[in-house]
mmCIF file of C-alpha atoms and ligand atoms in Angstrom:
data_model
loop_
_atom_site.group_PDB
_atom_site.id
_atom_site.type_symbol
_atom_site.label_atom_id
_atom_site.label_comp_id
_atom_site.label_asym_id
_atom_site.label_seq_id
_atom_site.Cartn_x
_atom_site.Cartn_y
_atom_site.Cartn_z
ATOM 1 C CA MET A 1 2.511 -31.279 -76.574
ATOM 2 C CA LEU A 2 -0.932 -29.713 -76.654
ATOM 3 C CA ASN A 3 -3.561 -31.351 -78.844
ATOM 4 C CA GLU A 4 -4.401 -29.022 -81.761
ATOM 5 C CA LYS A 5 -8.105 -29.034 -80.987
ATOM 6 C CA VAL A 6 -7.466 -28.216 -77.318
ATOM 7 C CA GLU A 7 -5.102 -25.398 -78.317
ATOM 8 C CA LYS A 8 -7.840 -23.952 -80.518
ATOM 9 C CA ILE A 9 -10.575 -24.002 -77.855
ATOM 10 C CA LEU A 10 -8.234 -22.601 -75.217
ATOM 11 C CA ASN A 11 -7.433 -19.759 -77.607
ATOM 12 C CA THR A 12 -11.174 -19.180 -78.016
ATOM 13 C CA GLN A 13 -11.434 -19.028 -74.228
ATOM 14 C CA ILE A 14 -8.667 -16.400 -74.165
ATOM 15 C CA ALA A 15 -10.872 -14.242 -76.391
ATOM 16 C CA LYS A 16 -13.849 -14.741 -74.068
ATOM 17 C CA GLU A 17 -11.847 -13.736 -70.989
ATOM 18 C CA ALA A 18 -10.555 -10.676 -72.854
ATOM 19 C CA ALA A 19 -14.110 -9.750 -73.853
ATOM 20 C CA SER A 20 -15.246 -10.077 -70.201
ATOM 21 C CA SER A 21 -12.398 -7.871 -69.078
ATOM 22 C CA SER A 22 -13.299 -5.257 -71.635
ATOM 23 C CA LEU A 23 -17.034 -5.379 -70.775
ATOM 24 C CA TYR A 24 -16.308 -4.922 -67.049
ATOM 25 C CA LEU A 25 -13.984 -2.041 -67.851
ATOM 26 C CA SER A 26 -16.749 -0.391 -69.865
ATOM 27 C CA MET A 27 -19.190 -0.895 -66.973
ATOM 28 C CA ALA A 28 -16.667 0.602 -64.545
ATOM 29 C CA SER A 29 -16.264 3.630 -66.759
ATOM 30 C CA TRP A 30 -20.074 4.106 -66.988
ATOM 31 C CA CYS A 31 -20.281 3.934 -63.166
ATOM 32 C CA ASP A 32 -17.576 6.593 -62.979
ATOM 33 C CA THR A 33 -19.669 8.921 -65.141
ATOM 34 C CA LYS A 34 -22.557 8.491 -62.677
ATOM 35 C CA GLY A 35 -20.462 9.140 -59.560
ATOM 36 C CA LEU A 36 -20.832 5.511 -58.456
ATOM 37 C CA ASP A 37 -17.311 5.195 -57.051
ATOM 38 C CA GLY A 38 -17.891 1.956 -55.136
ATOM 39 C CA CYS A 39 -19.339 0.110 -58.132
ATOM 40 C CA ALA A 40 -16.631 1.524 -60.409
ATOM 41 C CA ALA A 41 -13.808 0.358 -58.097
ATOM 42 C CA PHE A 42 -15.350 -3.112 -57.885
ATOM 43 C CA LEU A 43 -15.730 -3.408 -61.672
ATOM 44 C CA TYR A 44 -12.226 -2.078 -62.438
ATOM 45 C CA ASP A 45 -10.943 -4.796 -60.156
ATOM 46 C CA GLN A 46 -13.101 -7.449 -61.853
ATOM 47 C CA ALA A 47 -11.767 -6.304 -65.237
ATOM 48 C CA ASP A 48 -8.219 -6.837 -63.942
ATOM 49 C CA GLU A 49 -9.163 -10.279 -62.680
ATOM 50 C CA GLU A 50 -10.526 -11.311 -66.072
ATOM 51 C CA ARG A 51 -7.258 -10.198 -67.630
ATOM 52 C CA THR A 52 -5.340 -12.444 -65.236
ATOM 53 C CA HIS A 53 -7.613 -15.343 -66.312
ATOM 54 C CA MET A 54 -6.661 -14.595 -69.910
ATOM 55 C CA LEU A 55 -2.935 -14.453 -69.070
ATOM 56 C CA LYS A 56 -3.136 -17.700 -67.127
ATOM 57 C CA LEU A 57 -4.537 -19.425 -70.235
ATOM 58 C CA MET A 58 -1.876 -17.856 -72.467
ATOM 59 C CA LYS A 59 0.875 -19.052 -70.164
ATOM 60 C CA TYR A 60 -0.585 -22.572 -70.039
ATOM 61 C CA ILE A 61 -0.766 -22.805 -73.836
ATOM 62 C CA SER A 62 2.835 -21.548 -74.193
ATOM 63 C CA ASP A 63 4.140 -23.829 -71.446
ATOM 64 C CA SER A 64 2.458 -26.752 -73.218
ATOM 65 C CA GLY A 65 4.205 -26.096 -76.522
ATOM 66 C CA GLY A 66 1.283 -24.293 -78.166
ATOM 67 C CA HIS A 67 0.854 -20.799 -79.584
ATOM 68 C CA ALA A 68 -1.337 -18.459 -77.534
ATOM 69 C CA ARG A 69 -3.058 -15.864 -79.688
ATOM 70 C CA VAL A 70 -3.947 -12.300 -78.761
ATOM 71 C CA PRO A 71 -7.582 -11.721 -79.721
ATOM 72 C CA SER A 72 -9.081 -8.590 -81.207
ATOM 73 C CA ILE A 73 -12.048 -7.461 -79.160
ATOM 74 C CA PRO A 74 -15.073 -5.537 -80.452
ATOM 75 C CA GLU A 75 -16.136 -2.494 -78.434
ATOM 76 C CA PRO A 76 -18.366 -3.668 -75.583
ATOM 77 C CA GLN A 77 -21.728 -2.199 -74.567
ATOM 78 C CA PHE A 78 -21.093 1.234 -73.041
ATOM 79 C CA GLN A 79 -24.547 2.502 -72.087
ATOM 80 C CA PHE A 80 -26.486 0.920 -69.262
ATOM 81 C CA ARG A 81 -29.910 1.590 -67.811
ATOM 82 C CA ASP A 82 -28.841 1.218 -64.168
ATOM 83 C CA VAL A 83 -26.791 -0.934 -61.802
ATOM 84 C CA THR A 84 -29.388 -3.705 -61.940
ATOM 85 C CA GLU A 85 -28.746 -4.057 -65.654
ATOM 86 C CA ILE A 86 -24.997 -3.998 -65.048
ATOM 87 C CA PHE A 87 -24.949 -6.740 -62.437
ATOM 88 C CA SER A 88 -27.501 -8.839 -64.339
ATOM 89 C CA LEU A 89 -25.139 -8.673 -67.310
ATOM 90 C CA VAL A 90 -22.216 -9.612 -65.043
ATOM 91 C CA LEU A 91 -24.123 -12.717 -63.922
ATOM 92 C CA LYS A 92 -25.065 -13.552 -67.521
ATOM 93 C CA SER A 93 -21.446 -13.164 -68.622
ATOM 94 C CA GLU A 94 -20.162 -15.358 -65.772
ATOM 95 C CA MET A 95 -22.722 -18.058 -66.578
ATOM 96 C CA HIS A 96 -21.657 -17.943 -70.203
ATOM 97 C CA ILE A 97 -17.992 -18.318 -69.199
ATOM 98 C CA SER A 98 -18.833 -21.241 -66.887
ATOM 99 C CA GLU A 99 -20.649 -22.995 -69.708
ATOM 100 C CA SER A 100 -17.725 -22.420 -71.998
ATOM 101 C CA ILE A 101 -15.270 -23.888 -69.441
ATOM 102 C CA HIS A 102 -17.541 -26.920 -69.075
ATOM 103 C CA ASP A 103 -17.547 -27.389 -72.873
ATOM 104 C CA ILE A 104 -13.738 -27.362 -72.887
ATOM 105 C CA ILE A 105 -13.766 -29.917 -70.080
ATOM 106 C CA ASP A 106 -16.062 -32.139 -72.174
ATOM 107 C CA THR A 107 -13.656 -31.962 -75.114
ATOM 108 C CA CYS A 108 -10.597 -32.652 -72.938
ATOM 109 C CA THR A 109 -12.360 -35.613 -71.343
ATOM 110 C CA LYS A 110 -13.112 -37.095 -74.770
ATOM 111 C CA LEU A 111 -9.494 -36.527 -75.832
ATOM 112 C CA ARG A 112 -8.145 -37.913 -72.522
ATOM 113 C CA ASP A 113 -6.161 -34.704 -71.978
ATOM 114 C CA TYR A 114 -5.811 -35.095 -68.208
ATOM 115 C CA THR A 115 -3.215 -32.345 -67.841
ATOM 116 C CA THR A 116 -5.521 -29.682 -69.269
ATOM 117 C CA LEU A 117 -8.399 -31.106 -67.238
ATOM 118 C CA HIS A 118 -6.333 -30.636 -64.109
ATOM 119 C CA PHE A 119 -5.415 -27.080 -65.164
ATOM 120 C CA LEU A 120 -9.087 -26.227 -65.770
ATOM 121 C CA GLN A 121 -10.166 -27.215 -62.265
ATOM 122 C CA TRP A 122 -9.021 -23.788 -61.061
ATOM 123 C CA TYR A 123 -11.454 -22.170 -63.512
ATOM 124 C CA VAL A 124 -14.326 -24.377 -62.354
ATOM 125 C CA THR A 125 -13.844 -23.210 -58.755
ATOM 126 C CA GLU A 126 -13.339 -19.607 -59.820
ATOM 127 C CA GLN A 127 -16.531 -19.586 -61.886
ATOM 128 C CA HIS A 128 -18.531 -21.022 -59.020
ATOM 129 C CA GLU A 129 -17.272 -18.153 -56.815
ATOM 130 C CA GLU A 130 -17.907 -15.504 -59.468
ATOM 131 C CA GLU A 131 -21.478 -16.620 -60.129
ATOM 132 C CA LYS A 132 -22.141 -16.696 -56.378
ATOM 133 C CA LEU A 133 -20.701 -13.178 -56.059
ATOM 134 C CA ALA A 134 -22.843 -11.760 -58.892
ATOM 135 C CA ARG A 135 -25.977 -13.337 -57.401
ATOM 136 C CA SER A 136 -25.207 -11.910 -53.968
ATOM 137 C CA ILE A 137 -24.794 -8.413 -55.465
ATOM 138 C CA LEU A 138 -28.161 -8.713 -57.224
ATOM 139 C CA ASP A 139 -29.682 -9.806 -53.889
ATOM 140 C CA LYS A 140 -28.139 -6.731 -52.265
ATOM 141 C CA ILE A 141 -29.784 -4.484 -54.870
ATOM 142 C CA GLU A 142 -33.083 -6.207 -54.243
ATOM 143 C CA ILE A 143 -32.822 -5.752 -50.473
ATOM 144 C CA ILE A 144 -31.510 -2.172 -50.426
ATOM 145 C CA GLY A 145 -33.522 -0.975 -53.443
ATOM 146 C CA LEU A 146 -32.412 1.862 -55.706
ATOM 147 C CA LYS A 147 -34.989 4.471 -54.784
ATOM 148 C CA GLY A 148 -34.266 7.501 -52.564
ATOM 149 C CA GLN A 149 -30.943 6.945 -50.827
ATOM 150 C CA GLY A 150 -30.905 3.308 -51.946
ATOM 151 C CA LEU A 151 -28.463 3.793 -54.804
ATOM 152 C CA TYR A 152 -26.111 5.806 -52.571
ATOM 153 C CA LEU A 153 -26.229 3.115 -49.887
ATOM 154 C CA PHE A 154 -25.700 0.322 -52.410
ATOM 155 C CA ASP A 155 -22.681 2.087 -53.889
ATOM 156 C CA LYS A 156 -21.255 2.692 -50.418
ATOM 157 C CA ASP A 157 -21.772 -0.972 -49.658
ATOM 158 C CA MET A 158 -19.946 -1.949 -52.864
ATOM 159 C CA ALA A 159 -16.997 0.254 -51.816
ATOM 160 C CA GLY A 160 -16.785 -1.596 -48.476
ATOM 161 C CA PHE A 161 -17.172 -4.904 -50.251
ATOM 162 C CA GLN A 162 -14.298 -3.949 -52.510
ATOM 163 C CA VAL A 163 -11.976 -3.236 -49.566
ATOM 164 C CA ALA A 164 -12.948 -6.551 -47.923
ATOM 165 C CA THR A 165 -12.252 -8.468 -51.155
ATOM 166 C CA GLU A 166 -8.859 -6.782 -51.575
ATOM 167 C CA MET A 167 -7.893 -7.620 -47.989
ATOM 168 C CA LYS A 168 -8.912 -11.247 -48.524
ATOM 169 C CA THR A 169 -6.823 -11.387 -51.735
ATOM 170 C CA GLN A 170 -3.802 -9.941 -49.923
ATOM 171 C CA GLU A 171 -4.204 -12.396 -47.023
ATOM 172 C CA SER A 172 -4.335 -15.333 -49.454
ATOM 173 C CA GLY A 173 -1.059 -14.120 -50.957
ATOM 174 C CA GLY A 174 -1.923 -12.319 -54.200
ATOM 175 C CA GLY A 175 -4.158 -12.168 -57.244
ATOM 176 C CA ALA A 176 -6.176 -14.718 -59.150
ATOM 177 C CA ALA A 177 -3.533 -15.823 -61.659
HETATM 178 FE FE1 LIG B 1 -12.815 -15.306 -66.051
HETATM 179 O O1 LIG B 1 -14.583 -15.314 -66.125
HETATM 180 FE FE2 LIG B 1 -15.306 -15.369 -64.478
HETATM 181 O O2 LIG B 1 -14.123 -15.022 -63.239
#
């Protein structure tokens, strides 16, 4: 049976994953309005991934005898200056999620909840990958630049990146959840 305190913080994490999903969806939609198809496709996919992170937590809470709650989410930011702002916010959001996962790990360690600690290892690895990914996209922007044809080339690159990521996911046998 899940410790009450652990159930509560995992439910808080559900809300954070839902908020990430909704923010990425909003970013994807903004990219769509600017004709940035590659960035939009990438962000729609990231939004889906965040939703699977939320579902994975819900399932864990339920399977452990707890009650997973569906959070209400405030409307996320919907105007962005440019893709640099978008991917800087993605990195900031991922760092915030990593910190939050580490806080849960601290609590579970204190409470000697080894089962939840084991479950959370997947999130630790995932966050490491996601932060690395966001940093590499920001590096790409820096290298390509956004002036002249830069934005077009960056978006094209993101489209290719998206296909490569999807192929990798298929090869490894499915999604993140
Ligand atoms: Fe689920 O927050 Fe990152 O991946």
